Amino acid sequence: MEYSLEWHFCLYYQKVLDINQKKNWTVIDIINWGTDFFRLKGIESPRLCIELLLCHILNFERIDIYLQHDKPLTQSELDSLRDLVKRKAEREPIQYIIGKTQFYGLEFKVNKNVLIPRPETEILVEEVLKYKRNFSEPKILDIGAGCGNISICIAKNWEEASVIGIDKSEEAVKLSIQNSNILKIENIKFELMDIMENIPSGKYDLIVSNPPYIKKSEYVTLMPEVLKYEPSEALTDNKDGLTFYRRFAELLPSLLNNNGMYFLEIGYGQSEKVSELMTKSGLKFDFIEDFNKIRRVISGFKYT
Ligand code: GLN
């Protein structure tokens, strides 16, 4: 028999009340309870999850959990927390529940209309920034900007650059503009554009993208957190995973200035096929590996 969340919560609540009459729920009680509960539900990193939810409700930094572990929660705090715990138990990603995530040292607002930035994508940003000395006042294009994480991190760390991020989702564009405003980034703009349908005007010194590269057959096997909640259009092309690289191979030679560079995130096992596409378009290529020694980014110059 599967017990409801309510049941578990009531049971535990009751237990604590029984053991220790009229005991208030403190921060540490909640952490212990939540860790057990999420573990029971098969949620990954159960303790981290309950800590993040609690911090969100109490407006705490993580350190406050330890400094104020015996602080009792009010009834309304408990009620709000219960709703969030329920969402997490249904596998909603924690970043959507608390509405934010960290990427390359900055905080980004996220919602269900955008992909949650992944830590491995920081490799792409880091790689781009290695070339700061090669360009003065570069024009940079980010294709499929999502919440704006890649473009904003590049713009923030490269003041002379002018960055433009495009995305085909109106909601994503809205959110990326909001993120750049919150972070006070001025050398950036975002526009609504579907790269499969349109061609950006002008030429660029650097073009970056983390396109939807998961092939359909693999996409359907992903964990429920991803499948049920993240926008499928940001993850898969619903085909062989290479649709966007074909389009890039077609567009990059004319969109890049001479000696311009491209940086594209790629998926596991795609390096050979993507590099073939780039070679056919007359572009050089190189790979950057991630911490697991997987080729994660393909980059290269357009030679004169
Ligand atoms: N640029 C965003 C990221 O890398 C979104 C990418 C996407 O939606 N495929 O996280």
Short mmCIF file of C-alpha atoms and ligand atoms in Angstrom, two decimals:
data_model
loop_
_atom_site.label_atom_id
_atom_site.label_comp_id
_atom_site.label_asym_id
_atom_site.label_seq_id
_atom_site.Cartn_x
_atom_site.Cartn_y
_atom_site.Cartn_z
CA MET A 1 0.00 0.00 0.00
CA GLU A 2 1.29 3.43 -0.94
CA TYR A 3 0.80 5.95 1.84
CA SER A 4 0.01 9.53 0.89
CA LEU A 5 2.31 12.39 1.64
CA GLU A 6 -0.31 13.70 4.06
CA TRP A 7 -0.25 10.44 5.86
CA HIS A 8 3.49 10.43 6.32
CA PHE A 9 3.51 14.03 7.35
CA CYS A 10 0.69 13.56 9.85
CA LEU A 11 2.22 10.42 11.20
CA TYR A 12 5.55 12.03 11.79
CA TYR A 13 3.98 15.20 13.09
CA GLN A 14 1.87 13.15 15.43
CA LYS A 15 4.85 11.12 16.53
CA VAL A 16 6.84 14.18 17.41
CA LEU A 17 3.88 15.69 19.23
CA ASP A 18 3.35 12.49 21.14
CA ILE A 19 6.94 12.07 22.12
CA ASN A 20 7.36 15.60 23.18
CA GLN A 21 4.05 17.18 23.98
CA LYS A 22 3.38 20.38 22.10
CA LYS A 23 6.86 20.34 20.69
CA ASN A 24 7.23 22.83 17.90
CA TRP A 25 8.72 21.81 14.60
CA THR A 26 12.19 23.24 14.50
CA VAL A 27 14.55 23.60 11.57
CA ILE A 28 16.44 20.46 12.53
CA ASP A 29 13.22 18.45 13.01
CA ILE A 30 12.20 19.37 9.51
CA ILE A 31 15.61 18.51 8.09
CA ASN A 32 15.51 15.08 9.71
CA TRP A 33 11.95 14.43 8.73
CA GLY A 34 12.38 15.70 5.18
CA THR A 35 15.56 13.72 4.61
CA ASP A 36 13.79 10.51 5.64
CA PHE A 37 10.72 11.34 3.65
CA PHE A 38 12.54 12.15 0.42
CA ARG A 39 14.74 9.09 0.82
CA LEU A 40 11.62 6.98 1.18
CA LYS A 41 10.29 8.53 -1.99
CA GLY A 42 13.49 7.71 -3.88
CA ILE A 43 14.47 11.35 -4.37
CA GLU A 44 18.14 11.98 -5.08
CA SER A 45 20.13 14.02 -2.52
CA PRO A 46 17.26 14.00 0.01
CA ARG A 47 18.97 16.12 2.63
CA LEU A 48 20.06 18.77 0.17
CA CYS A 49 16.51 18.93 -1.18
CA ILE A 50 14.86 19.55 2.15
CA GLU A 51 17.55 22.06 3.09
CA LEU A 52 17.01 24.04 -0.10
CA LEU A 53 13.24 24.05 0.33
CA LEU A 54 13.55 25.15 3.93
CA CYS A 55 16.00 27.92 3.03
CA HIS A 56 13.55 29.11 0.41
CA ILE A 57 10.64 29.28 2.85
CA LEU A 58 12.63 30.88 5.66
CA ASN A 59 14.69 33.13 3.43
CA PHE A 60 17.80 31.50 4.83
CA GLU A 61 21.30 31.04 3.48
CA ARG A 62 22.44 27.41 3.86
CA ILE A 63 24.66 28.37 6.80
CA ASP A 64 21.61 29.70 8.71
CA ILE A 65 20.27 26.15 8.92
CA TYR A 66 23.13 25.31 11.24
CA LEU A 67 23.16 28.62 13.06
CA GLN A 68 19.42 28.52 13.70
CA HIS A 69 18.77 24.79 13.83
CA ASP A 70 16.48 25.10 16.84
CA LYS A 71 14.31 27.88 15.44
CA PRO A 72 10.66 26.82 15.43
CA LEU A 73 8.60 27.21 12.26
CA THR A 74 5.30 29.11 12.27
CA GLN A 75 2.15 27.37 11.10
CA SER A 76 2.13 29.32 7.85
CA GLU A 77 5.78 28.42 7.18
CA LEU A 78 4.91 24.78 7.75
CA ASP A 79 1.94 25.03 5.40
CA SER A 80 4.04 26.57 2.63
CA LEU A 81 6.77 24.02 3.13
CA ARG A 82 4.29 21.19 2.86
CA ASP A 83 3.25 22.33 -0.61
CA LEU A 84 6.84 22.46 -1.79
CA VAL A 85 7.64 19.06 -0.29
CA LYS A 86 4.69 17.65 -2.16
CA ARG A 87 5.94 19.10 -5.46
CA LYS A 88 9.39 17.66 -4.89
CA ALA A 89 7.90 14.26 -4.00
CA GLU A 90 6.23 14.35 -7.41
CA ARG A 91 9.72 14.78 -8.93
CA GLU A 92 9.60 18.43 -9.88
CA PRO A 93 13.18 19.72 -10.13
CA ILE A 94 14.15 21.71 -7.06
CA GLN A 95 15.31 24.61 -9.27
CA TYR A 96 11.79 25.10 -10.65
CA ILE A 97 10.27 24.86 -7.17
CA ILE A 98 12.53 27.55 -5.72
CA GLY A 99 12.63 29.41 -9.05
CA LYS A 100 16.38 29.80 -9.29
CA THR A 101 19.70 28.10 -9.89
CA GLN A 102 23.41 28.85 -9.84
CA PHE A 103 25.53 28.91 -12.98
CA TYR A 104 29.14 30.01 -13.29
CA GLY A 105 28.92 31.80 -9.94
CA LEU A 106 25.76 33.77 -10.74
CA GLU A 107 22.16 33.25 -9.73
CA PHE A 108 19.58 32.80 -12.49
CA LYS A 109 15.82 32.79 -12.32
CA VAL A 110 14.43 29.68 -14.00
CA ASN A 111 10.95 28.41 -14.74
CA LYS A 112 9.34 25.55 -16.63
CA ASN A 113 9.79 27.36 -19.96
CA VAL A 114 13.56 27.02 -19.91
CA LEU A 115 16.11 24.29 -19.49
CA ILE A 116 17.77 24.24 -16.09
CA PRO A 117 21.41 25.17 -16.77
CA ARG A 118 23.75 22.22 -16.24
CA PRO A 119 27.16 22.48 -14.58
CA GLU A 120 28.92 20.95 -17.61
CA THR A 121 27.80 23.92 -19.72
CA GLU A 122 30.12 26.07 -17.59
CA ILE A 123 32.95 24.43 -19.56
CA LEU A 124 31.72 26.17 -22.69
CA VAL A 125 31.68 29.58 -20.96
CA GLU A 126 35.12 29.02 -19.52
CA GLU A 127 36.50 28.03 -22.91
CA VAL A 128 35.07 31.12 -24.64
CA LEU A 129 36.61 33.39 -22.02
CA LYS A 130 40.06 31.91 -22.69
CA TYR A 131 40.03 33.74 -26.03
CA LYS A 132 39.51 37.23 -24.61
CA ARG A 133 42.94 38.35 -25.78
CA ASN A 134 42.30 37.28 -29.38
CA PHE A 135 39.42 39.69 -29.96
CA SER A 136 38.77 43.33 -29.27
CA GLU A 137 35.15 44.41 -28.88
CA PRO A 138 33.77 41.14 -30.28
CA LYS A 139 30.20 40.58 -31.37
CA ILE A 140 28.95 37.36 -29.85
CA LEU A 141 25.83 35.37 -30.74
CA ASP A 142 24.27 32.76 -28.42
CA ILE A 143 21.78 30.51 -30.20
CA GLY A 144 19.05 29.06 -27.94
CA ALA A 145 19.79 31.27 -24.96
CA GLY A 146 17.18 29.80 -22.59
CA CYS A 147 17.34 31.69 -19.29
CA GLY A 148 20.35 33.58 -20.68
CA ASN A 149 22.95 31.75 -18.61
CA ILE A 150 25.64 31.37 -21.28
CA SER A 151 25.26 34.84 -22.80
CA ILE A 152 25.03 36.60 -19.45
CA CYS A 153 28.11 34.88 -18.02
CA ILE A 154 30.11 35.73 -21.12
CA ALA A 155 28.89 39.36 -21.16
CA LYS A 156 29.56 39.79 -17.44
CA ASN A 157 33.14 38.53 -17.75
CA TRP A 158 33.93 40.27 -21.03
CA GLU A 159 32.97 43.92 -20.79
CA GLU A 160 34.10 44.95 -24.29
CA ALA A 161 31.96 42.26 -25.91
CA SER A 162 28.45 42.91 -27.23
CA VAL A 163 26.42 39.80 -26.79
CA ILE A 164 23.12 38.87 -28.40
CA GLY A 165 21.11 35.87 -27.30
CA ILE A 166 18.31 34.46 -29.42
CA ASP A 167 15.64 31.93 -28.54
CA LYS A 168 12.47 30.76 -30.23
CA SER A 169 10.47 30.84 -26.99
CA GLU A 170 8.89 34.15 -26.02
CA GLU A 171 8.84 33.09 -22.37
CA ALA A 172 12.54 32.26 -22.47
CA VAL A 173 13.38 35.64 -24.01
CA LYS A 174 11.34 37.39 -21.29
CA LEU A 175 13.15 35.48 -18.58
CA SER A 176 16.62 36.09 -20.04
CA ILE A 177 15.92 39.83 -20.20
CA GLN A 178 14.77 39.70 -16.58
CA ASN A 179 17.94 37.84 -15.57
CA SER A 180 20.19 40.33 -17.34
CA ASN A 181 18.36 43.21 -15.66
CA ILE A 182 18.62 41.65 -12.20
CA LEU A 183 22.34 41.04 -12.74
CA LYS A 184 22.76 44.54 -14.22
CA ILE A 185 24.42 43.33 -17.43
CA GLU A 186 24.40 46.06 -20.05
CA ASN A 187 26.43 44.72 -22.97
CA ILE A 188 23.72 42.25 -23.91
CA LYS A 189 20.38 41.94 -25.64
CA PHE A 190 17.95 39.13 -26.28
CA GLU A 191 15.70 38.58 -29.28
CA LEU A 192 12.98 36.19 -30.30
CA MET A 193 14.18 34.05 -33.21
CA ASP A 194 13.96 30.44 -34.31
CA ILE A 195 17.31 29.54 -35.84
CA MET A 196 15.71 26.72 -37.85
CA GLU A 197 13.47 29.23 -39.61
CA ASN A 198 15.48 32.45 -39.69
CA ILE A 199 19.01 33.69 -40.17
CA PRO A 200 20.36 36.35 -37.80
CA SER A 201 21.52 39.51 -39.54
CA GLY A 202 25.13 40.67 -39.45
CA LYS A 203 28.34 38.83 -38.76
CA TYR A 204 29.80 37.65 -35.50
CA ASP A 205 33.23 37.08 -34.00
CA LEU A 206 32.04 34.30 -31.75
CA ILE A 207 29.01 32.06 -32.00
CA VAL A 208 28.03 29.81 -29.12
CA SER A 209 25.23 27.36 -28.54
CA ASN A 210 24.03 24.55 -26.33
CA PRO A 211 21.38 23.17 -28.67
CA PRO A 212 18.81 20.41 -28.03
CA TYR A 213 21.07 17.49 -28.90
CA ILE A 214 19.49 14.46 -27.24
CA LYS A 215 18.20 12.01 -29.80
CA LYS A 216 14.58 10.94 -29.56
CA SER A 217 15.30 7.34 -28.59
CA GLU A 218 17.46 8.50 -25.67
CA TYR A 219 15.16 11.32 -24.63
CA VAL A 220 12.30 8.98 -23.78
CA THR A 221 14.53 7.12 -21.31
CA LEU A 222 15.42 10.18 -19.24
CA MET A 223 14.48 10.50 -15.58
CA PRO A 224 11.01 11.81 -14.65
CA GLU A 225 12.44 15.08 -13.30
CA VAL A 226 13.55 15.91 -16.84
CA LEU A 227 10.81 14.23 -18.88
CA LYS A 228 7.85 15.54 -16.92
CA TYR A 229 9.06 19.04 -16.22
CA GLU A 230 11.75 20.44 -18.53
CA PRO A 231 10.74 21.77 -21.95
CA SER A 232 11.35 18.97 -24.46
CA GLU A 233 12.18 21.49 -27.19
CA ALA A 234 15.24 22.58 -25.22
CA LEU A 235 16.52 19.01 -24.92
CA THR A 236 15.72 17.05 -28.06
CA ASP A 237 15.27 17.62 -31.78
CA ASN A 238 12.95 14.59 -31.76
CA LYS A 239 15.20 13.03 -34.39
CA ASP A 240 18.81 11.88 -34.34
CA GLY A 241 20.11 14.71 -32.14
CA LEU A 242 22.10 16.32 -34.95
CA THR A 243 19.49 18.62 -36.54
CA PHE A 244 20.92 21.78 -35.01
CA TYR A 245 24.52 20.96 -35.90
CA ARG A 246 23.45 20.47 -39.53
CA ARG A 247 21.88 23.91 -39.44
CA PHE A 248 24.98 25.39 -37.77
CA ALA A 249 27.23 23.80 -40.41
CA GLU A 250 25.09 25.49 -43.03
CA LEU A 251 25.00 28.92 -41.35
CA LEU A 252 28.31 29.33 -39.54
CA PRO A 253 30.53 30.01 -42.57
CA SER A 254 28.48 33.06 -43.52
CA LEU A 255 27.62 34.20 -39.98
CA LEU A 256 31.22 34.19 -38.73
CA ASN A 257 33.76 36.89 -39.45
CA ASN A 258 37.10 35.70 -40.76
CA ASN A 259 39.04 34.26 -37.82
CA GLY A 260 35.78 34.12 -35.93
CA MET A 261 35.19 31.19 -33.61
CA TYR A 262 32.37 28.85 -32.72
CA PHE A 263 31.74 26.90 -29.50
CA LEU A 264 29.01 24.27 -29.41
CA GLU A 265 28.09 21.90 -26.63
CA ILE A 266 27.74 18.32 -27.87
CA GLY A 267 26.35 15.12 -26.39
CA TYR A 268 28.05 11.84 -25.57
CA GLY A 269 29.14 10.06 -28.74
CA GLN A 270 28.37 12.94 -31.12
CA SER A 271 31.88 14.31 -31.59
CA GLU A 272 32.69 12.43 -34.77
CA LYS A 273 29.51 13.23 -36.64
CA VAL A 274 29.51 16.87 -35.60
CA SER A 275 33.15 17.33 -36.57
CA GLU A 276 32.43 15.80 -39.99
CA LEU A 277 29.68 18.37 -40.50
CA MET A 278 32.01 21.21 -39.54
CA THR A 279 34.79 19.93 -41.79
CA LYS A 280 32.41 19.76 -44.75
CA SER A 281 31.62 23.42 -44.13
CA GLY A 282 35.29 24.32 -44.22
CA LEU A 283 35.55 24.95 -40.48
CA LYS A 284 38.36 23.71 -38.28
CA PHE A 285 37.53 21.95 -35.04
CA ASP A 286 38.84 20.93 -31.68
CA PHE A 287 37.22 19.28 -28.65
CA ILE A 288 37.10 20.20 -25.01
CA GLU A 289 36.51 17.34 -22.59
CA ASP A 290 34.46 17.46 -19.41
CA PHE A 291 35.51 16.11 -16.00
CA ASN A 292 34.48 12.61 -17.08
CA LYS A 293 36.78 12.81 -20.11
CA ILE A 294 33.78 13.07 -22.42
CA ARG A 295 34.06 15.41 -25.40
CA ARG A 296 31.62 18.09 -24.30
CA VAL A 297 32.33 21.10 -26.49
CA ILE A 298 33.43 21.42 -30.11
CA SER A 299 35.12 24.68 -31.00
CA GLY A 300 36.99 26.05 -33.96
CA PHE A 301 38.03 28.96 -36.15
CA LYS A 302 36.86 30.08 -39.50
CA TYR A 303 40.12 30.58 -41.38
CA THR A 304 40.51 33.19 -44.08
N1 GLN B 1 21.60 28.14 -23.21
C1 GLN B 1 20.86 27.46 -22.19
C2 GLN B 1 21.78 26.48 -21.50
O1 GLN B 1 22.79 26.13 -22.01
C3 GLN B 1 19.66 26.75 -22.77
C4 GLN B 1 20.01 25.69 -23.76
C5 GLN B 1 18.81 24.98 -24.32
O2 GLN B 1 17.67 25.37 -24.09
N2 GLN B 1 19.08 23.94 -25.08
O3 GLN B 1 21.53 26.04 -20.41
#
